[in-house]
Tab-separated table of C-alpha atoms in Angstrom:
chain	number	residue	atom	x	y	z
A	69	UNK	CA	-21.008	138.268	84.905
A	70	UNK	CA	-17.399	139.347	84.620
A	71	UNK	CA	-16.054	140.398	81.115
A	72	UNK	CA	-13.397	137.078	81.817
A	73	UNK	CA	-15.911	134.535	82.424
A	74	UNK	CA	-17.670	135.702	79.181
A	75	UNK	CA	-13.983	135.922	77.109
A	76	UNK	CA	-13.788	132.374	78.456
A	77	UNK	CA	-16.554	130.918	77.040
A	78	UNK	CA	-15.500	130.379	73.116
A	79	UNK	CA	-12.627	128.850	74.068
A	80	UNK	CA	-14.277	126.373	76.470
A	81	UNK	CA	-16.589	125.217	73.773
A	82	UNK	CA	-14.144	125.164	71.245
A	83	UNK	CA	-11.786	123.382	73.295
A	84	UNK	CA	-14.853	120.660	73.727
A	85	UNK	CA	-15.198	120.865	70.160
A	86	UNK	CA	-12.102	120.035	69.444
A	87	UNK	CA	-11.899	117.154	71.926
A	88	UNK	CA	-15.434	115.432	71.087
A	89	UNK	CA	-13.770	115.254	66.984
A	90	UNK	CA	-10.728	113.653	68.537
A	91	UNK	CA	-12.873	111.076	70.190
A	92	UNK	CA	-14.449	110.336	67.166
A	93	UNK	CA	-13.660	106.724	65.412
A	94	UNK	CA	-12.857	108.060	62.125
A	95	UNK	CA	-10.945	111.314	61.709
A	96	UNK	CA	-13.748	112.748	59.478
A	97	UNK	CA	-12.465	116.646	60.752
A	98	UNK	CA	-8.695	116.549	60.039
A	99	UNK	CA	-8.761	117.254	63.747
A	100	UNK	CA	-5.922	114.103	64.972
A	101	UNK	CA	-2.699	114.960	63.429
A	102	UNK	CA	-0.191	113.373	65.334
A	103	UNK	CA	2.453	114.390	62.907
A	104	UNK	CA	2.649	117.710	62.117
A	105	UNK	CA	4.717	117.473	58.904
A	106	UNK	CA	2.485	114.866	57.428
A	107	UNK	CA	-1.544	115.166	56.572
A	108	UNK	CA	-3.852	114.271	59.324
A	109	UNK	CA	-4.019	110.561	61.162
A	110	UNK	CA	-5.093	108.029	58.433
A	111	UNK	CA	-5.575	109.906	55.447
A	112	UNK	CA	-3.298	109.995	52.529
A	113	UNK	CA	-3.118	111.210	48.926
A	114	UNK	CA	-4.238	110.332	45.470
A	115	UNK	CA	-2.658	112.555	42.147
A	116	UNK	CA	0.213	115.343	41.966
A	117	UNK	CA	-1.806	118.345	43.241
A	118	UNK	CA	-0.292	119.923	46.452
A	119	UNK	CA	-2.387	118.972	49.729
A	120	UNK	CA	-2.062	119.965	53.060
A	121	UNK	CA	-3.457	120.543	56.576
A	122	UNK	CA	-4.747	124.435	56.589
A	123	UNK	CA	-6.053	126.700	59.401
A	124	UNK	CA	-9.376	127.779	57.786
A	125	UNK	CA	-11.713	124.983	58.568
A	126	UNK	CA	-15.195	125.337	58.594
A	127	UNK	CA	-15.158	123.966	62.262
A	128	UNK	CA	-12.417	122.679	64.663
A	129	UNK	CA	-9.079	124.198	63.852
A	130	UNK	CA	-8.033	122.511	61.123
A	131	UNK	CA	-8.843	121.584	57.027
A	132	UNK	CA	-7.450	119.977	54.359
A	133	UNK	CA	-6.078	121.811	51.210
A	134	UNK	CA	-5.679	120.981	47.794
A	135	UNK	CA	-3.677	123.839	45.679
A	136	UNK	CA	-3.520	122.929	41.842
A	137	UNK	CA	-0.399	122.500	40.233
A	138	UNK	CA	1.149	123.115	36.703
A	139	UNK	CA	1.839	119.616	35.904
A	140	UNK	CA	-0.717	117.414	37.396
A	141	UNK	CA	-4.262	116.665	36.671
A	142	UNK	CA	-5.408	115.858	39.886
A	143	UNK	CA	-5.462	115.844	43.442
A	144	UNK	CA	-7.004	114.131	46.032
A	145	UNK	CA	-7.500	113.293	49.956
A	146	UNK	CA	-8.681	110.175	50.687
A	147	UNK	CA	-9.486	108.156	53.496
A	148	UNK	CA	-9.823	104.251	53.583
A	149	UNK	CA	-12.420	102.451	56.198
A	150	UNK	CA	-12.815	98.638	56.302
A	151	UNK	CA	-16.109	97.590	54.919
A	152	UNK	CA	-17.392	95.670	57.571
A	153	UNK	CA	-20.216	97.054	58.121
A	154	UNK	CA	-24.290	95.670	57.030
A	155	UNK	CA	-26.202	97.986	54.851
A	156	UNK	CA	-27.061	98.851	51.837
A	157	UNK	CA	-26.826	102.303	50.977
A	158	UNK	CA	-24.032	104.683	51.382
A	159	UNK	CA	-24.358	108.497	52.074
A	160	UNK	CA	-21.149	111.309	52.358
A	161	UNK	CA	-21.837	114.427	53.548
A	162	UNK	CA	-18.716	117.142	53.681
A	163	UNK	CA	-18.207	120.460	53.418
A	164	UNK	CA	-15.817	122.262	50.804
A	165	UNK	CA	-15.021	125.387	50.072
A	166	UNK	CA	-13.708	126.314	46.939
A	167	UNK	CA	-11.493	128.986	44.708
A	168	UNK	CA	-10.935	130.198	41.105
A	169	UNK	CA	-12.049	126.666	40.196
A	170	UNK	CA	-11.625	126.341	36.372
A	171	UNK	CA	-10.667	123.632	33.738
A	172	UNK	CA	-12.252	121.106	35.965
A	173	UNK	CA	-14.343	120.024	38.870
A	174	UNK	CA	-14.234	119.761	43.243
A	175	UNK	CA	-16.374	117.949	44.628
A	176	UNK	CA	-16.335	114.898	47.407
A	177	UNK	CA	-15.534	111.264	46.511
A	178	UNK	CA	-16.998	107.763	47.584
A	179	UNK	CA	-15.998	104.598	46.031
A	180	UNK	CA	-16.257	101.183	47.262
A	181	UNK	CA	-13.443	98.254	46.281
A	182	UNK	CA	-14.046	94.631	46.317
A	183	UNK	CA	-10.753	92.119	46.114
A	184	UNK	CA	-11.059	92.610	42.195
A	185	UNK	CA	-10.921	96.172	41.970
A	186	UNK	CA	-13.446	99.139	41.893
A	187	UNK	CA	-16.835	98.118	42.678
A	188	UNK	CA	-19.052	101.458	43.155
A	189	UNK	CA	-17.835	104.926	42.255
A	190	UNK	CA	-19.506	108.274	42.475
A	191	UNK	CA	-17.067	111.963	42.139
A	192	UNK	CA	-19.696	114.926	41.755
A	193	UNK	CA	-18.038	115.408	38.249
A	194	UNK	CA	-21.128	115.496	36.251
A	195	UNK	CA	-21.813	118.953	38.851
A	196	UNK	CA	-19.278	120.516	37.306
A	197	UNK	CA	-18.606	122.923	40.398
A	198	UNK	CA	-16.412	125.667	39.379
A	199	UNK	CA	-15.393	128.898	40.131
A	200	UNK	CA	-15.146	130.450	43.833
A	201	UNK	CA	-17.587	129.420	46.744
A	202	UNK	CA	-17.652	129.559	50.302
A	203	UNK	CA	-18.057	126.768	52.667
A	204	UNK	CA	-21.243	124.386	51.281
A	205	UNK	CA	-22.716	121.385	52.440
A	206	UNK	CA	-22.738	118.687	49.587
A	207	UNK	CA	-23.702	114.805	49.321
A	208	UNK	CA	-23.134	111.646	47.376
A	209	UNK	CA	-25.435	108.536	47.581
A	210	UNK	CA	-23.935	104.903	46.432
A	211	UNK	CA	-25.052	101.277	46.712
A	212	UNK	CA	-23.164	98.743	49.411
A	213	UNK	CA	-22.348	96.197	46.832
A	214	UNK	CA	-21.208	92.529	48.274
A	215	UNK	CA	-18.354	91.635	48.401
A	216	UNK	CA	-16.811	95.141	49.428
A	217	UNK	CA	-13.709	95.193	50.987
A	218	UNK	CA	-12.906	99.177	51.569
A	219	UNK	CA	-14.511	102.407	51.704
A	220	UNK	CA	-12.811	105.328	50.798
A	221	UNK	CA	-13.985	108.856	51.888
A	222	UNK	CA	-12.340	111.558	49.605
A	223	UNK	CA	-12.209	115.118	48.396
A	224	UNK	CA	-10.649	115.613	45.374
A	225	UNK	CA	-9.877	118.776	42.915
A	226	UNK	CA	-9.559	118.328	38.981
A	227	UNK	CA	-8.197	121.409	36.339
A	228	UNK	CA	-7.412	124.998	37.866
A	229	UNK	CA	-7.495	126.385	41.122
A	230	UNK	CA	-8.278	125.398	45.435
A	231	UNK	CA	-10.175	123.383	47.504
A	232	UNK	CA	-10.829	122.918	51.034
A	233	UNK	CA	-12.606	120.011	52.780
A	234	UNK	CA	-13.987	119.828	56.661
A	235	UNK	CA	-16.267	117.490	58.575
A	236	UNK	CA	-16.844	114.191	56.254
A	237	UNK	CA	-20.079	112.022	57.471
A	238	UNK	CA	-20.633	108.691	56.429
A	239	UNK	CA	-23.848	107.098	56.961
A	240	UNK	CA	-24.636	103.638	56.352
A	241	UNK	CA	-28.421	103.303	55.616
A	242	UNK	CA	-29.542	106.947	57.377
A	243	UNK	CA	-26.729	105.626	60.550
A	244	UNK	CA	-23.886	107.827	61.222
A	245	UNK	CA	-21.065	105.025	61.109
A	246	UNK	CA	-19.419	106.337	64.096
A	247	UNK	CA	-22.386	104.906	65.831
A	248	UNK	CA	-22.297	101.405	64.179
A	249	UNK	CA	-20.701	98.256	65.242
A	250	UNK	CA	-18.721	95.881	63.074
A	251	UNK	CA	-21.025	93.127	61.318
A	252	UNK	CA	-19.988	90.108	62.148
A	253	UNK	CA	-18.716	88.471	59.758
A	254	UNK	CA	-18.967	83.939	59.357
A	255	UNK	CA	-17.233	82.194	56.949
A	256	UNK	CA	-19.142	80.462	54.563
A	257	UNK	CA	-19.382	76.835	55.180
A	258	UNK	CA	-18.444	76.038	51.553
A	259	UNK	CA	-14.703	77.498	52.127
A	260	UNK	CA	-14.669	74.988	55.495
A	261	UNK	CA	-14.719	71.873	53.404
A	262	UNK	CA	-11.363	70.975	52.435
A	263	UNK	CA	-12.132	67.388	52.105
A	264	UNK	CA	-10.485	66.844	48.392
A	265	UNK	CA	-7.764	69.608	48.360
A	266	UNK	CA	-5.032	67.270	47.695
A	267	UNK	CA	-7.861	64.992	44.738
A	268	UNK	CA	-11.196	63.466	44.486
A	269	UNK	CA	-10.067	59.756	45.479
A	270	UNK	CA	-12.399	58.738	42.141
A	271	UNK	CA	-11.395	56.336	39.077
A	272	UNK	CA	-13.770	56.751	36.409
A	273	UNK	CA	-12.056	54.715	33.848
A	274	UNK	CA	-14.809	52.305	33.205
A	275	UNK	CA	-17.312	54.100	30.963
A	276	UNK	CA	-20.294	52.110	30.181
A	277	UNK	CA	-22.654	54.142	27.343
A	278	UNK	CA	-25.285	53.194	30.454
A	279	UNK	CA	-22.687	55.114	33.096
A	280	UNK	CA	-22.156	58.061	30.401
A	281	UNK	CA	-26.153	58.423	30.429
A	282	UNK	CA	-25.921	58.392	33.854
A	283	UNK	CA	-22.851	61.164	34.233
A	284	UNK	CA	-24.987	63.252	31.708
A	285	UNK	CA	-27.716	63.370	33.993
A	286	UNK	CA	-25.741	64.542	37.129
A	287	UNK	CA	-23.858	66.770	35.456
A	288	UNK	CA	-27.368	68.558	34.286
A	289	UNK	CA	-28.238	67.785	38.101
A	290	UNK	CA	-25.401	69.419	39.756
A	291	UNK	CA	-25.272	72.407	37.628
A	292	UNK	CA	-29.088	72.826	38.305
A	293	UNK	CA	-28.559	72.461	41.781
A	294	UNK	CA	-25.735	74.624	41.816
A	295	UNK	CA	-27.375	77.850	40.338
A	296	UNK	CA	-31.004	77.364	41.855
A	297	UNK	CA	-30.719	75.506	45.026
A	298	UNK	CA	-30.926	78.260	48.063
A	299	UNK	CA	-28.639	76.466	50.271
A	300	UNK	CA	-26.231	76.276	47.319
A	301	UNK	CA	-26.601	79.589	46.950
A	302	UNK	CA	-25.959	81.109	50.212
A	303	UNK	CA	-22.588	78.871	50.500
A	304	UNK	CA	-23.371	76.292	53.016
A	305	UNK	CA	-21.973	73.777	50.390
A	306	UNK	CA	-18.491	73.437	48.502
A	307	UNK	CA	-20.457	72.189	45.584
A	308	UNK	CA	-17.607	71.037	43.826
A	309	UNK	CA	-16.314	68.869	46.793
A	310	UNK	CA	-19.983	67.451	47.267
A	311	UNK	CA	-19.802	66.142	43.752
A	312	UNK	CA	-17.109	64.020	44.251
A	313	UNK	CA	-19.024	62.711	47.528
A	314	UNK	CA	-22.156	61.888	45.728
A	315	UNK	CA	-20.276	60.167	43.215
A	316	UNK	CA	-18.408	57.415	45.463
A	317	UNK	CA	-22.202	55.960	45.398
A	318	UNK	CA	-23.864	57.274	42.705
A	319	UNK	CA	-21.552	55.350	40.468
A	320	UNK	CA	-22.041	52.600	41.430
A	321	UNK	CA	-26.316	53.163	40.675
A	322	UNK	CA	-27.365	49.578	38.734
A	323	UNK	CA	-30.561	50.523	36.901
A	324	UNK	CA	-32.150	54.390	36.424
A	325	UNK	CA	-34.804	53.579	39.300
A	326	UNK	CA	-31.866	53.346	41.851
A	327	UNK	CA	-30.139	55.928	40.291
A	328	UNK	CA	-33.121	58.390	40.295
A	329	UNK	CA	-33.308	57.544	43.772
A	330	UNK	CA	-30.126	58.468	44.726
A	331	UNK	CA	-30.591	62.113	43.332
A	332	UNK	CA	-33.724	62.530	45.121
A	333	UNK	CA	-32.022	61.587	48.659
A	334	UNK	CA	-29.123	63.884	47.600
A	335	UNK	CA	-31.701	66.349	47.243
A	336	UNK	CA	-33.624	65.953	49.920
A	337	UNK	CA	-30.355	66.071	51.811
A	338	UNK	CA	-29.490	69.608	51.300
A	339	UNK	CA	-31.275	72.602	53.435
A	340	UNK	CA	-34.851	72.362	53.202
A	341	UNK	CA	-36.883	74.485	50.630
A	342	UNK	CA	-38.641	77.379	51.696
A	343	UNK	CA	-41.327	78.628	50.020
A	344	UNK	CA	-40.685	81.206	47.311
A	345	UNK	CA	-43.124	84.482	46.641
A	346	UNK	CA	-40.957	86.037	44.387
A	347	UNK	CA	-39.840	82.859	41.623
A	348	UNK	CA	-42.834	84.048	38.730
A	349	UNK	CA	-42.590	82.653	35.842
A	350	UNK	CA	-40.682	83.897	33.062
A	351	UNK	CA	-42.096	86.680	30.169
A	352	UNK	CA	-43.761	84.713	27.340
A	353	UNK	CA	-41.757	87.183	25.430
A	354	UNK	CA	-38.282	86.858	26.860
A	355	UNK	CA	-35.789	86.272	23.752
A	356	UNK	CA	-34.155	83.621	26.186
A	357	UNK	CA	-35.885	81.551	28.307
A	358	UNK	CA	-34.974	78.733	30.640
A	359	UNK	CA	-34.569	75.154	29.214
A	360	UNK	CA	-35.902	72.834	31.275
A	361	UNK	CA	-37.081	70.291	28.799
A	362	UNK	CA	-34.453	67.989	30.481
A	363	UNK	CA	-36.261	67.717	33.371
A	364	UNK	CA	-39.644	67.295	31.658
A	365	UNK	CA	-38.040	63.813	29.940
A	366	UNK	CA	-37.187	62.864	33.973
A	367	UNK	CA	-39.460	59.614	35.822
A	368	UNK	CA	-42.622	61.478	37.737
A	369	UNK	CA	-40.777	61.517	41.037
A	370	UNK	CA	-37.129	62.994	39.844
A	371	UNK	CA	-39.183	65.376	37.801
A	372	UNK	CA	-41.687	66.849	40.366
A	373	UNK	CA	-38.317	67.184	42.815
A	374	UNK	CA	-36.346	68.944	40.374
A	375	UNK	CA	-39.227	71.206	39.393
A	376	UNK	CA	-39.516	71.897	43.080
A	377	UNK	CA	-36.217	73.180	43.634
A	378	UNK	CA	-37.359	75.671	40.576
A	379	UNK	CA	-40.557	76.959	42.022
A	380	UNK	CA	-38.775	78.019	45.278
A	381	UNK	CA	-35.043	78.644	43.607
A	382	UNK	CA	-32.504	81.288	44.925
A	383	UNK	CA	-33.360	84.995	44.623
A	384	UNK	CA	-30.583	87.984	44.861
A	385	UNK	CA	-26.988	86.890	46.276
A	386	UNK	CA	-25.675	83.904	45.516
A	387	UNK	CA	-21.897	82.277	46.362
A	388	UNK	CA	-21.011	81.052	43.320
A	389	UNK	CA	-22.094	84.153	40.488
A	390	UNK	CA	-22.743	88.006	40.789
A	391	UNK	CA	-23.410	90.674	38.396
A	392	UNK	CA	-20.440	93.041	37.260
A	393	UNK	CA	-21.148	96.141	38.208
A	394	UNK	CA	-22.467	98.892	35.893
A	395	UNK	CA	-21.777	96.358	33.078
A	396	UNK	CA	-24.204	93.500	34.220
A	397	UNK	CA	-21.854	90.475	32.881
A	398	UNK	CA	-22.056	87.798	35.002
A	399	UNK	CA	-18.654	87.223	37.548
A	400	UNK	CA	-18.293	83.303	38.127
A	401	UNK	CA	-16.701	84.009	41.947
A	402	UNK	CA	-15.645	81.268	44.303
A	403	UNK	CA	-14.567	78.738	41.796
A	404	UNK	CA	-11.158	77.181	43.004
A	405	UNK	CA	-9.230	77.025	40.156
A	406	UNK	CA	-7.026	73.864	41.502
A	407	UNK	CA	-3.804	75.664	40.188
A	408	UNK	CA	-1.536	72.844	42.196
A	409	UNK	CA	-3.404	70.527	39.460
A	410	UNK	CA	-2.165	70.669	36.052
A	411	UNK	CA	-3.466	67.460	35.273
A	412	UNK	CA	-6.280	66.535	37.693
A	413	UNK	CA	-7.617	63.415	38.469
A	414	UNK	CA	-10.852	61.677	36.976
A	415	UNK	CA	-13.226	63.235	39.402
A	416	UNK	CA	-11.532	66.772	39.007
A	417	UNK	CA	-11.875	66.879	34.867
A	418	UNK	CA	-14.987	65.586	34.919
A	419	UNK	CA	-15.973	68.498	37.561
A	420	UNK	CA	-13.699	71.026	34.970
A	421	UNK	CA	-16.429	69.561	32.417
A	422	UNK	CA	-19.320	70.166	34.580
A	423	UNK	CA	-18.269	73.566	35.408
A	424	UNK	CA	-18.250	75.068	32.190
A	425	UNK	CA	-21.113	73.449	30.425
A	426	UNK	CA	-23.288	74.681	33.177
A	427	UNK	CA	-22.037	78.264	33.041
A	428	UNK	CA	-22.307	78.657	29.500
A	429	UNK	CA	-25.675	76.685	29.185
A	430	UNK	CA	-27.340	79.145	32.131
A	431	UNK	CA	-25.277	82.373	31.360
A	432	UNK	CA	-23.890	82.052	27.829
A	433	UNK	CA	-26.777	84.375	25.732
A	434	UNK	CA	-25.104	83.670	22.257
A	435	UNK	CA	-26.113	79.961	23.003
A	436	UNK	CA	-28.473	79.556	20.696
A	437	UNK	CA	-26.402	80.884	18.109
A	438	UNK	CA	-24.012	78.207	17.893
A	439	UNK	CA	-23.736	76.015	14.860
A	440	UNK	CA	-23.734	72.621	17.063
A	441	UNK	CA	-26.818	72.079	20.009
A	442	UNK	CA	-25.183	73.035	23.118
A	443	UNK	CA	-27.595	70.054	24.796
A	444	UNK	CA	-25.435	67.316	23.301
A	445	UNK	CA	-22.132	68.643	24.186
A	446	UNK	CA	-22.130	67.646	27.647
A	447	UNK	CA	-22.473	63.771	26.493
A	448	UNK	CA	-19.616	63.820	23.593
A	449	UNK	CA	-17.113	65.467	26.235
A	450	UNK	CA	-17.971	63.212	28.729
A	451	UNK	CA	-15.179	60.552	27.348
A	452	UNK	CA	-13.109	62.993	26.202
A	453	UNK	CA	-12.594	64.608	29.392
A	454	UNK	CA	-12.340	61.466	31.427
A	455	UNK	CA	-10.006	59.653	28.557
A	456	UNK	CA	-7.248	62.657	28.506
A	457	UNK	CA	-4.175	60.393	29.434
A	458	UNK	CA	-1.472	63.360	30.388
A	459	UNK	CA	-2.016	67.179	30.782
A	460	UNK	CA	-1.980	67.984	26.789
A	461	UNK	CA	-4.513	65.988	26.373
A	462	UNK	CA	-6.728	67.585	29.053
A	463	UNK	CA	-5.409	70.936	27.608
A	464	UNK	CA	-6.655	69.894	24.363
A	465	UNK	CA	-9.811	68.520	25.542
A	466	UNK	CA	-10.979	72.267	27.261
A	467	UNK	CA	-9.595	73.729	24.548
A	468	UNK	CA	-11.855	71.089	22.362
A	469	UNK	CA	-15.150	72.790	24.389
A	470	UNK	CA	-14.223	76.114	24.518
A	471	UNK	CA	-13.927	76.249	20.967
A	472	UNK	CA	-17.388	75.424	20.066
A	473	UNK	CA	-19.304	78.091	21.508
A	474	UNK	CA	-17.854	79.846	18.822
A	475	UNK	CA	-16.879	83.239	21.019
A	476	UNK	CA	-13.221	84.679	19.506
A	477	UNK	CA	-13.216	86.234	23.525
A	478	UNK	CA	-13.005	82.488	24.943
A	479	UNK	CA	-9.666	80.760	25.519
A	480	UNK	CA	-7.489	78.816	28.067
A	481	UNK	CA	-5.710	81.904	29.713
A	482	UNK	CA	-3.851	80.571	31.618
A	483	UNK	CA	-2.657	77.044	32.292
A	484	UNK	CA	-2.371	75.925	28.562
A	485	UNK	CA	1.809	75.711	28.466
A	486	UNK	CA	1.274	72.102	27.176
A	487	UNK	CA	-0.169	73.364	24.354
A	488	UNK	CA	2.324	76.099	23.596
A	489	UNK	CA	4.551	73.766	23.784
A	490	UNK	CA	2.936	71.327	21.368
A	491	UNK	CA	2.696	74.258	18.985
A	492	UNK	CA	6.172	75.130	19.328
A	493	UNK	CA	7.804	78.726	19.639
A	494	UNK	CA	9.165	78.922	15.789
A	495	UNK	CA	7.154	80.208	12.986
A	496	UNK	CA	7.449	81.476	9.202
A	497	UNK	CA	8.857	85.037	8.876
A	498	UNK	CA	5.738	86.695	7.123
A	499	UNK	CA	2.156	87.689	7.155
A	500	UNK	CA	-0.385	85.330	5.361
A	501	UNK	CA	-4.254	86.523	4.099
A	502	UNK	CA	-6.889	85.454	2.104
A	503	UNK	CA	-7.450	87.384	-0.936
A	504	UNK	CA	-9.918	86.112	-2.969
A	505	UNK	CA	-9.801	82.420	-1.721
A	506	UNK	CA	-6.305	81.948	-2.745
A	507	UNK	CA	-3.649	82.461	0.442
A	508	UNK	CA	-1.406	85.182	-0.467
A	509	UNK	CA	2.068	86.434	1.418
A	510	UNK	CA	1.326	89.430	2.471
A	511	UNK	CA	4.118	90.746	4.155
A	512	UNK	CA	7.256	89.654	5.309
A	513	UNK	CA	8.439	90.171	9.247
């Protein structure tokens, strides 16, 4: 073999190299810069530190930089990627290479945003690489939350010193994502239904104490339904918009055996039940356990339907509530909040009612705290929702229920100008307190 056919040979399989990274989806090897003043195609920057495309990659011709600066406290090279792909478990690999690290960390970045912000995160900070190393392989592991909307592959330097970063991998589940196709993606049938944008066509003006009974009851019902019901819980209902469907007849119920009978068909009407494996019953010595002494007090049929709905509830995702990440609060998502109605109709206040009794009776876990029974409150409000003859008076009613679980965090934010306006904007020039029971000025403004 001639000494040119051998000289040729790096440069053929770097030249292949170079074109198999170009072919790739994602621009994981800095290799696609179509503009050679900027960084390479489709990634951009995050903090003050200097970055830029450098010659010594670990493969392929090129790498990215990061250089430290005086002023900054960061940099970082990111790259976003829709998140519409199925999985569950995120992996990035990458290799870095780093110098006179000090002050601070490198390492690679992965983090995961929703429409609210971050929902996953993971640096390599707690590995505290420092000083001077040559090119490494490293990794970071996350969860695929729901509900993500972007993936960001990064590299990113923190205190003193320089950084290089070549050949990103993302895998999705152990799969290379250049390899995966785009999940496909349906609509929930609950955002389809549109039925009642513009009001719930109900007049609930006439309130019987026999039709105030019966309100209690479905809103127990629907709120029941609404966190426990599978087919509820996957979104193949607007379960507000159903509401005011079942109520055109349910209304209208003459004696408790036809309106017990109407809740069963409604039942029965949703997506069958499947039979549950993992619904167990709940620790004999959970602080909190579910109340469902309502349903006990129900005739033998409602009862045994309701109970069945429990035995074979909703496990893991659910439309209408998900955990906060690394905090565990529960996130009350796709609830409309009807901003075109300041002053809803009957059949929306009533549902405004409904909504937050529920959540704070299944989620709320300073309930049993409160000075007033939490059981009871869905009755009083009943009329005082539905009797709220202008928009301050609705304002004041929410306000009204909000008030009593007794939580200084809970308040109308948002949507209470009638009642700023009722206050007024003018107020005494000084600072009040209670010193031993007598009100004292205690400042002046």
């Amino acid at each position: 073999m001639s000494y040119e056919k051998l000289y040729c040979i790096p440069f053929l399989v770097a030249a292949f190299h170079c074109q198999a990274q170009n072919d790739d989806k994602f621009n994981f090897g800095f290799e696609s810069q179509k503009d050679k003043s900027s960084l390479s195609d489709g990634w951009f920057k995050w903090g003050d530190y200097n970055l830029a495309i450098d010659s010594l990659a670990y493969s392929g011709i090129n790498a990215v930089k990061i250089t430290a600066t005086g002023s900054g406290k960061f940099g970082c090279i990111a790259y976003p990627i829709p998140a519409i792909y199925s999985g569950k478990t995120l992996k990035l690999e990458g290799y870095m290479k780093i110098k006179n690290v000090k002050n601070g960390f490198a390492g690679l970045l992965l983090r995961i945003d929703g429409k609210e912000g971050i929902l996953a995160f993971a640096n390599m900070d707690d590995q505290q690489i420092e000083g001077t190393k040559d090119w490494q392989k490293y990794s970071i592991t996350l969860n695929y939350p729901q509900k993500s909307e972007t993936i960001y592959v990064a590299g990113i330097l923190s205190g003193k010193g320089e950084a290089w970063f070549d050949d990103f991998n993302l895998t999705i589940d152990g799969e290379n994502i250049e390899t995966l196709t785009e999940a496909e993606i349906e609509e929930p049938k609950a955002i389809l239904d549109t039925a009642f944008d513009k009001g719930s066509l109900l007049d609930l003006s006439i309130l019987t104490a026999e039709k105030t009974d019966d309100l209690e009851l479905l809103g127990r019902v629907w709120g029941f339904l609404k966190y426990h019901h599978p087919g509820i819980a996957k979104g193949n209902y607007n379960w507000d918009y159903e509401l005011f469907r079942f109520l055109t007849t349910y209304i209208k119920a003459e004696n408790e055996a036809d309106r017990n009978k109407l809740i069963i068909d409604w039942i029965d009407s949703l997506n069958p039940l499947e039979n549950c494996t993992e619904c167990k019953e709940t620790d004999e010595n959970a602080l909190i356990k579910p109340d469902l002494n309502w349903i006990q007090n129900q005739d033998s049929a409602l009862k045994d339907k309701l109970l069945s709905v429990y035995n074979n509830r909703s496990q893991g995702q659910h439309y209408y509530i998900e955990l906060t990440p690394s905090v565990g609060n529960p996130d009350f998502i796709n609830e409309n909040s009807y901003e075109n109605m300041p002053y809803p109709d009957d059949g929306f206040r009533l549902l405004s009612l409904f909504r937050y009794w529920n959540m704070i009776n299944y989620f709320f876990p300073y309930k049993h705290l409160m000075d007033a029974d939490w059981n009871i409150k869905l009755k009083e409000y009943i009329p005082v929702f539905l009797d709220a003859k202008n928009e301050l008076e609705y304002e004041l009613a929410a306000l009204q229920l909000i008030s009593d679980i007794q939580d200084t965090h809970a308040n109308i934010w948002g949507g209470g100008d009638k009642i700023d306006a009722w206050k007024g904007s003018n107020f005494p020039p000084i600072n009040l307190r209670f010193i031993e029971n007598k009100l004292v000025v205690a400042d002046f403004l």
